[in-house]
CSV table of N, CA, C and O in Angstrom, one decimal:
chain,number,residue,atom,x,y,z
A,1,UNK,N,9.2,21.9,14.1
A,1,UNK,CA,7.8,22.4,14.3
A,1,UNK,C,6.8,21.4,13.6
A,1,UNK,O,7.1,21.1,12.4
A,2,UNK,N,5.8,20.9,14.2
A,2,UNK,CA,4.9,20.1,13.5
A,2,UNK,C,3.8,20.7,12.7
A,2,UNK,O,3.7,22.0,12.9
A,3,UNK,N,3.1,20.0,12.0
A,3,UNK,CA,2.1,20.6,11.1
A,3,UNK,C,1.1,21.4,11.8
A,3,UNK,O,0.7,22.5,11.5
A,4,UNK,N,0.6,20.9,13.0
A,4,UNK,CA,-0.4,21.6,13.8
A,4,UNK,C,0.1,23.0,14.2
A,4,UNK,O,-0.6,24.0,14.1
A,5,UNK,N,1.3,23.0,14.7
A,5,UNK,CA,1.8,24.4,15.2
A,5,UNK,C,2.1,25.2,14.1
A,5,UNK,O,1.9,26.5,14.2
A,6,UNK,N,2.4,24.7,12.9
A,6,UNK,CA,2.6,25.6,11.7
A,6,UNK,C,1.2,26.2,11.4
A,6,UNK,O,1.2,27.4,11.0
A,7,UNK,N,0.2,25.4,11.4
A,7,UNK,CA,-1.2,25.9,10.9
A,7,UNK,C,-1.7,26.9,12.0
A,7,UNK,O,-2.3,27.8,11.7
A,8,UNK,N,-1.4,26.6,13.3
A,8,UNK,CA,-1.8,27.6,14.3
A,8,UNK,C,-1.1,28.9,14.1
A,8,UNK,O,-1.7,29.9,14.3
A,9,UNK,N,0.2,28.8,13.8
A,9,UNK,CA,1.0,30.0,13.5
A,9,UNK,C,0.4,30.8,12.3
A,9,UNK,O,0.3,32.0,12.4
A,10,UNK,N,0.0,30.0,11.3
A,10,UNK,CA,-0.6,30.8,10.1
A,10,UNK,C,-1.9,31.4,10.5
A,10,UNK,O,-2.3,32.5,10.0
A,11,UNK,N,-2.7,30.8,11.4
A,11,UNK,CA,-3.9,31.4,11.8
A,11,UNK,C,-3.7,32.7,12.6
A,11,UNK,O,-4.5,33.6,12.5
A,12,UNK,N,-2.6,32.7,13.3
A,12,UNK,CA,-2.3,34.0,14.0
A,12,UNK,C,-1.7,35.0,13.1
A,12,UNK,O,-1.8,36.2,13.3
A,13,UNK,N,-1.0,34.6,12.1
A,13,UNK,CA,-0.4,35.5,11.1
A,13,UNK,C,-0.8,35.1,9.7
A,13,UNK,O,0.1,34.3,9.1
A,14,UNK,N,-1.9,35.5,9.2
A,14,UNK,CA,-2.3,35.0,7.8
A,14,UNK,C,-1.4,35.4,6.7
A,14,UNK,O,-1.5,34.8,5.7
A,15,UNK,N,-0.5,36.3,6.9
A,15,UNK,CA,0.4,36.7,5.8
A,15,UNK,C,1.6,35.7,5.8
A,15,UNK,O,2.4,35.8,4.8
A,16,UNK,N,1.7,34.9,6.8
A,16,UNK,CA,2.8,33.9,6.8
A,16,UNK,C,2.5,32.8,5.7
A,16,UNK,O,1.4,32.2,5.6
A,17,UNK,N,3.5,32.6,4.8
A,17,UNK,CA,3.3,31.6,3.7
A,17,UNK,C,3.9,30.3,4.2
A,17,UNK,O,5.1,30.3,4.7
A,18,UNK,N,3.3,29.2,3.9
A,18,UNK,CA,3.8,27.9,4.3
A,18,UNK,C,3.9,27.0,3.1
A,18,UNK,O,3.1,27.0,2.2
A,19,UNK,N,4.9,26.1,3.1
A,19,UNK,CA,5.2,25.1,2.1
A,19,UNK,C,5.2,23.8,2.7
A,19,UNK,O,5.8,23.6,3.7
A,20,UNK,N,4.6,22.8,2.1
A,20,UNK,CA,4.6,21.5,2.5
A,20,UNK,C,5.5,20.7,1.6
A,20,UNK,O,5.3,20.7,0.3
A,21,UNK,N,6.4,19.9,2.1
A,21,UNK,CA,7.3,19.0,1.3
A,21,UNK,C,6.6,17.7,1.3
A,21,UNK,O,6.6,17.0,2.3
A,22,UNK,N,6.2,17.2,0.1
A,22,UNK,CA,5.4,16.0,0.0
A,22,UNK,C,6.1,14.9,-0.8
A,22,UNK,O,6.9,15.2,-1.6
A,23,UNK,N,5.6,13.7,-0.5
A,23,UNK,CA,6.3,12.6,-1.3
A,23,UNK,C,5.3,11.8,-2.1
A,23,UNK,O,5.6,11.0,-3.0
A,24,UNK,N,4.0,12.0,-1.9
A,24,UNK,CA,2.9,11.3,-2.7
A,24,UNK,C,1.8,12.3,-3.1
A,24,UNK,O,1.7,13.4,-2.5
A,25,UNK,N,1.0,11.9,-4.0
A,25,UNK,CA,-0.1,12.7,-4.4
A,25,UNK,C,-1.1,12.9,-3.2
A,25,UNK,O,-1.6,14.0,-3.0
A,26,UNK,N,-1.3,11.8,-2.5
A,26,UNK,CA,-2.2,11.9,-1.3
A,26,UNK,C,-1.7,12.9,-0.3
A,26,UNK,O,-2.5,13.7,0.3
A,27,UNK,N,-0.4,12.9,0.0
A,27,UNK,CA,0.1,13.9,0.9
A,27,UNK,C,0.0,15.3,0.4
A,27,UNK,O,-0.4,16.2,1.2
A,28,UNK,N,0.2,15.5,-0.9
A,28,UNK,CA,0.0,16.9,-1.5
A,28,UNK,C,-1.4,17.3,-1.4
A,28,UNK,O,-1.7,18.5,-1.0
A,29,UNK,N,-2.4,16.4,-1.7
A,29,UNK,CA,-3.8,16.9,-1.6
A,29,UNK,C,-4.1,17.2,-0.1
A,29,UNK,O,-4.8,18.2,0.1
A,30,UNK,N,-3.7,16.4,0.8
A,30,UNK,CA,-3.9,16.6,2.2
A,30,UNK,C,-3.3,18.0,2.7
A,30,UNK,O,-3.9,18.7,3.3
A,31,UNK,N,-2.1,18.2,2.2
A,31,UNK,CA,-1.5,19.5,2.6
A,31,UNK,C,-2.2,20.7,2.0
A,31,UNK,O,-2.4,21.7,2.7
A,32,UNK,N,-2.7,20.6,0.8
A,32,UNK,CA,-3.5,21.6,0.2
A,32,UNK,C,-4.8,21.8,1.0
A,32,UNK,O,-5.2,23.0,1.3
A,33,UNK,N,-5.5,20.8,1.4
A,33,UNK,CA,-6.7,20.8,2.2
A,33,UNK,C,-6.4,21.5,3.6
A,33,UNK,O,-7.3,22.2,4.1
A,34,UNK,N,-5.2,21.3,4.1
A,34,UNK,CA,-4.8,21.9,5.4
A,34,UNK,C,-4.6,23.4,5.3
A,34,UNK,O,-4.6,24.1,6.2
A,35,UNK,N,-4.4,23.8,4.0
A,35,UNK,CA,-4.2,25.2,3.8
A,35,UNK,C,-2.7,25.7,3.5
A,35,UNK,O,-2.5,26.9,3.6
A,36,UNK,N,-1.9,24.8,3.2
A,36,UNK,CA,-0.5,25.2,2.8
A,36,UNK,C,-0.5,26.0,1.6
A,36,UNK,O,-1.3,25.7,0.7
A,37,UNK,N,0.3,27.0,1.5
A,37,UNK,CA,0.3,28.0,0.3
A,37,UNK,C,1.0,27.3,-0.9
A,37,UNK,O,0.7,27.7,-2.0
A,38,UNK,N,2.0,26.6,-0.6
A,38,UNK,CA,2.8,26.0,-1.7
A,38,UNK,C,2.9,24.4,-1.4
A,38,UNK,O,3.1,24.1,-0.2
A,39,UNK,N,2.8,23.7,-2.4
A,39,UNK,CA,3.0,22.2,-2.3
A,39,UNK,C,4.3,21.8,-3.0
A,39,UNK,O,4.4,22.0,-4.2
A,40,UNK,N,5.2,21.3,-2.3
A,40,UNK,CA,6.5,20.9,-2.9
A,40,UNK,C,6.5,19.4,-3.1
A,40,UNK,O,6.0,18.6,-2.3
A,41,UNK,N,7.3,19.0,-4.2
A,41,UNK,CA,7.4,17.6,-4.5
A,41,UNK,C,8.8,17.1,-4.0
A,41,UNK,O,9.3,16.1,-4.4
A,42,UNK,N,9.4,17.9,-3.1
A,42,UNK,CA,10.7,17.6,-2.5
A,42,UNK,C,11.0,16.1,-2.2
A,42,UNK,O,12.1,15.6,-2.4
A,43,UNK,N,10.0,15.5,-1.6
A,43,UNK,CA,10.2,14.2,-1.0
A,43,UNK,C,9.9,13.0,-1.8
A,43,UNK,O,10.0,11.8,-1.4
A,44,UNK,N,9.4,13.2,-3.1
A,44,UNK,CA,9.1,12.1,-4.0
A,44,UNK,C,10.3,11.2,-4.2
A,44,UNK,O,11.3,11.7,-4.6
A,45,UNK,N,10.1,10.0,-3.8
A,45,UNK,CA,11.1,8.9,-4.0
A,45,UNK,C,12.1,8.8,-2.8
A,45,UNK,O,12.9,7.9,-2.8
A,46,UNK,N,11.9,9.7,-1.8
A,46,UNK,CA,12.8,9.7,-0.6
A,46,UNK,C,12.2,9.2,0.7
A,46,UNK,O,12.8,9.2,1.7
A,47,UNK,N,10.9,8.7,0.6
A,47,UNK,CA,10.3,8.3,1.8
A,47,UNK,C,9.8,6.8,1.6
A,47,UNK,O,9.7,6.3,0.5
A,48,UNK,N,9.4,6.2,2.7
A,48,UNK,CA,8.9,4.8,2.7
A,48,UNK,C,7.7,4.8,1.7
A,48,UNK,O,7.5,3.9,1.0
A,49,UNK,N,6.8,5.8,1.8
A,49,UNK,CA,5.5,5.8,1.0
A,49,UNK,C,5.8,6.0,-0.4
A,49,UNK,O,5.0,5.6,-1.3
A,50,UNK,N,7.0,6.6,-0.8
A,50,UNK,CA,7.2,6.8,-2.2
A,50,UNK,C,8.5,6.1,-2.7
A,50,UNK,O,9.0,6.5,-3.8
A,51,UNK,N,9.0,5.2,-2.0
A,51,UNK,CA,10.3,4.5,-2.4
A,51,UNK,C,10.1,3.9,-3.8
A,51,UNK,O,9.1,3.3,-4.2
A,52,UNK,N,11.1,4.3,-4.6
A,52,UNK,CA,11.1,3.8,-6.0
A,52,UNK,C,10.5,4.7,-7.0
A,52,UNK,O,10.6,4.6,-8.2
A,53,UNK,N,9.7,5.6,-6.5
A,53,UNK,CA,9.1,6.6,-7.4
A,53,UNK,C,10.1,7.7,-7.9
A,53,UNK,O,11.0,8.0,-7.2
A,54,UNK,N,9.9,8.1,-9.1
A,54,UNK,CA,10.8,9.1,-9.7
A,54,UNK,C,9.8,10.2,-10.3
A,54,UNK,O,8.9,9.9,-10.9
A,55,UNK,N,10.2,11.4,-10.0
A,55,UNK,CA,9.3,12.5,-10.4
A,55,UNK,C,9.1,12.5,-11.9
A,55,UNK,O,8.0,12.9,-12.4
A,56,UNK,N,10.1,12.1,-12.7
A,56,UNK,CA,10.0,12.2,-14.2
A,56,UNK,C,9.3,10.9,-14.8
A,56,UNK,O,9.0,11.0,-16.0
A,57,UNK,N,9.0,9.9,-14.0
A,57,UNK,CA,8.3,8.7,-14.6
A,57,UNK,C,7.0,9.1,-15.2
A,57,UNK,O,6.2,9.9,-14.8
A,58,UNK,N,6.7,8.3,-16.3
A,58,UNK,CA,5.4,8.5,-17.1
A,58,UNK,C,5.1,9.9,-17.4
A,58,UNK,O,4.0,10.4,-17.2
A,59,UNK,N,6.2,10.6,-17.9
A,59,UNK,CA,6.0,12.0,-18.4
A,59,UNK,C,5.5,12.9,-17.2
A,59,UNK,O,4.6,13.6,-17.3
A,60,UNK,N,6.2,12.7,-16.0
A,60,UNK,CA,6.0,13.5,-14.8
A,60,UNK,C,4.5,13.3,-14.3
A,60,UNK,O,3.8,14.2,-13.9
A,61,UNK,N,4.0,12.0,-14.4
A,61,UNK,CA,2.7,11.7,-14.0
A,61,UNK,C,2.4,12.2,-12.5
A,61,UNK,O,1.3,12.7,-12.3
A,62,UNK,N,3.3,11.9,-11.5
A,62,UNK,CA,3.1,12.3,-10.2
A,62,UNK,C,2.8,13.9,-10.1
A,62,UNK,O,1.9,14.3,-9.5
A,63,UNK,N,3.7,14.6,-10.8
A,63,UNK,CA,3.6,16.1,-10.8
A,63,UNK,C,2.2,16.5,-11.4
A,63,UNK,O,1.6,17.4,-10.8
A,64,UNK,N,1.9,15.9,-12.5
A,64,UNK,CA,0.6,16.2,-13.2
A,64,UNK,C,-0.6,15.9,-12.2
A,64,UNK,O,-1.5,16.7,-12.1
A,65,UNK,N,-0.6,14.8,-11.5
A,65,UNK,CA,-1.7,14.5,-10.6
A,65,UNK,C,-1.7,15.5,-9.4
A,65,UNK,O,-2.8,15.8,-9.0
A,66,UNK,N,-0.6,15.8,-8.9
A,66,UNK,CA,-0.6,16.8,-7.8
A,66,UNK,C,-1.1,18.1,-8.3
A,66,UNK,O,-2.0,18.7,-7.7
A,67,UNK,N,-0.7,18.6,-9.4
A,67,UNK,CA,-1.2,19.9,-9.9
A,67,UNK,C,-2.7,19.8,-10.2
A,67,UNK,O,-3.4,20.7,-9.8
A,68,UNK,N,-3.2,18.7,-10.7
A,68,UNK,CA,-4.6,18.5,-11.0
A,68,UNK,C,-5.4,18.4,-9.7
A,68,UNK,O,-6.6,18.8,-9.6
A,69,UNK,N,-4.8,18.0,-8.6
A,69,UNK,CA,-5.5,17.7,-7.3
A,69,UNK,C,-5.4,18.7,-6.3
A,69,UNK,O,-6.1,18.7,-5.3
A,70,UNK,N,-4.7,19.9,-6.5
A,70,UNK,CA,-4.6,20.9,-5.5
A,70,UNK,C,-5.0,22.3,-6.1
A,70,UNK,O,-5.0,22.5,-7.4
A,71,UNK,N,-5.3,23.2,-5.2
A,71,UNK,CA,-5.7,24.5,-5.6
A,71,UNK,C,-4.5,25.5,-5.6
A,71,UNK,O,-4.4,26.5,-6.4
A,72,UNK,N,-3.5,25.2,-4.7
A,72,UNK,CA,-2.4,26.2,-4.5
A,72,UNK,C,-1.2,25.8,-5.5
A,72,UNK,O,-1.2,24.8,-6.2
A,73,UNK,N,-0.3,26.7,-5.5
A,73,UNK,CA,0.9,26.5,-6.4
A,73,UNK,C,1.7,25.3,-6.0
A,73,UNK,O,1.8,25.0,-4.8
A,74,UNK,N,2.3,24.7,-7.0
A,74,UNK,CA,3.1,23.5,-6.8
A,74,UNK,C,4.6,23.9,-7.2
A,74,UNK,O,4.8,24.6,-8.2
A,75,UNK,N,5.4,23.5,-6.2
A,75,UNK,CA,6.9,23.8,-6.5
A,75,UNK,C,7.5,22.4,-6.8
A,75,UNK,O,7.6,21.6,-6.0
A,76,UNK,N,7.9,22.3,-8.0
A,76,UNK,CA,8.5,21.0,-8.5
A,76,UNK,C,10.0,21.1,-8.1
A,76,UNK,O,10.8,21.8,-8.7
A,77,UNK,N,10.4,20.3,-7.2
A,77,UNK,CA,11.8,20.2,-6.8
A,77,UNK,C,12.1,18.8,-6.4
A,77,UNK,O,11.2,18.0,-6.1
A,78,UNK,N,13.3,18.4,-6.3
A,78,UNK,CA,13.7,17.1,-5.9
A,78,UNK,C,13.9,16.2,-7.1
A,78,UNK,O,12.9,15.9,-7.8
A,79,UNK,N,15.1,15.9,-7.5
A,79,UNK,CA,15.5,15.0,-8.6
A,79,UNK,C,15.1,15.7,-10.0
A,79,UNK,O,15.0,14.9,-10.9
A,80,UNK,N,14.9,17.0,-10.0
A,80,UNK,CA,14.8,17.6,-11.3
A,80,UNK,C,16.2,18.3,-11.5
A,80,UNK,O,16.5,19.4,-11.1
A,81,UNK,N,17.1,17.4,-12.0
A,81,UNK,CA,18.5,17.8,-12.0
A,81,UNK,C,19.2,17.9,-13.3
A,81,UNK,O,20.4,17.9,-13.4
A,82,UNK,N,18.4,18.0,-14.3
A,82,UNK,CA,19.0,18.3,-15.7
A,82,UNK,C,18.1,19.4,-16.4
A,82,UNK,O,16.9,19.5,-16.1
A,83,UNK,N,18.6,20.1,-17.3
A,83,UNK,CA,17.8,21.0,-18.1
A,83,UNK,C,16.7,20.4,-18.8
A,83,UNK,O,15.6,20.9,-18.9
A,84,UNK,N,16.9,19.1,-19.3
A,84,UNK,CA,15.9,18.4,-20.0
A,84,UNK,C,14.7,18.1,-19.1
A,84,UNK,O,13.5,18.3,-19.4
A,85,UNK,N,15.0,17.7,-17.9
A,85,UNK,CA,13.9,17.4,-16.9
A,85,UNK,C,13.1,18.7,-16.6
A,85,UNK,O,11.9,18.8,-16.5
A,86,UNK,N,13.9,19.8,-16.4
A,86,UNK,CA,13.2,21.1,-16.1
A,86,UNK,C,12.3,21.5,-17.2
A,86,UNK,O,11.2,22.0,-16.9
A,87,UNK,N,12.8,21.4,-18.4
A,87,UNK,CA,11.9,21.8,-19.6
A,87,UNK,C,10.7,20.9,-19.6
A,87,UNK,O,9.6,21.3,-19.8
A,88,UNK,N,10.8,19.6,-19.5
A,88,UNK,CA,9.7,18.6,-19.5
A,88,UNK,C,8.7,18.8,-18.4
A,88,UNK,O,7.5,18.5,-18.6
A,89,UNK,N,9.2,19.3,-17.3
A,89,UNK,CA,8.3,19.4,-16.1
A,89,UNK,C,7.5,20.7,-16.1
A,89,UNK,O,6.7,20.9,-15.1
A,90,UNK,N,7.7,21.6,-17.1
A,90,UNK,CA,7.0,22.9,-17.0
A,90,UNK,C,5.5,22.6,-17.2
A,90,UNK,O,5.0,22.3,-18.3
A,91,UNK,N,4.8,22.8,-16.2
A,91,UNK,CA,3.4,22.5,-16.2
A,91,UNK,C,2.7,23.8,-15.6
A,91,UNK,O,3.2,24.5,-14.8
A,92,UNK,N,1.4,23.9,-15.9
A,92,UNK,CA,0.6,25.1,-15.4
A,92,UNK,C,0.7,25.2,-13.8
A,92,UNK,O,0.8,24.2,-13.1
A,93,UNK,N,0.6,26.4,-13.3
A,93,UNK,CA,0.6,26.6,-11.9
A,93,UNK,C,1.8,26.1,-11.2
A,93,UNK,O,1.7,25.7,-10.0
A,94,UNK,N,2.9,26.0,-11.8
A,94,UNK,CA,4.1,25.4,-11.1
A,94,UNK,C,5.3,26.2,-11.1
A,94,UNK,O,5.4,27.1,-11.9
A,95,UNK,N,6.2,26.0,-10.2
A,95,UNK,CA,7.5,26.6,-10.1
A,95,UNK,C,8.5,25.5,-10.1
A,95,UNK,O,8.3,24.5,-9.4
A,96,UNK,N,9.6,25.6,-10.9
A,96,UNK,CA,10.6,24.6,-10.8
A,96,UNK,C,11.8,25.1,-10.1
A,96,UNK,O,12.3,26.2,-10.3
A,97,UNK,N,12.4,24.3,-9.2
A,97,UNK,CA,13.5,24.7,-8.4
A,97,UNK,C,14.7,23.8,-8.8
A,97,UNK,O,14.5,22.6,-8.9
């Protein structure tokens, strides 16, 4: 299902919650502007646009920028694979998976 059909579905059923799996700050901000309820960091480092990026780099700079740039909740996931990373990534308005 593409983004447009997801947003059309949400317009028909406003109680439907949608999550965007993003790889960059720009994608996250755009998804937030489109009305996604949750912004996920799932794809950071796994796409052409984010190749080489790591969620934990520079004290979770990507995650901090995403949280600062969006209104909705951020779900930090993808490469948060140790208890230390989970503790370090605890930031306001976020959920760690």
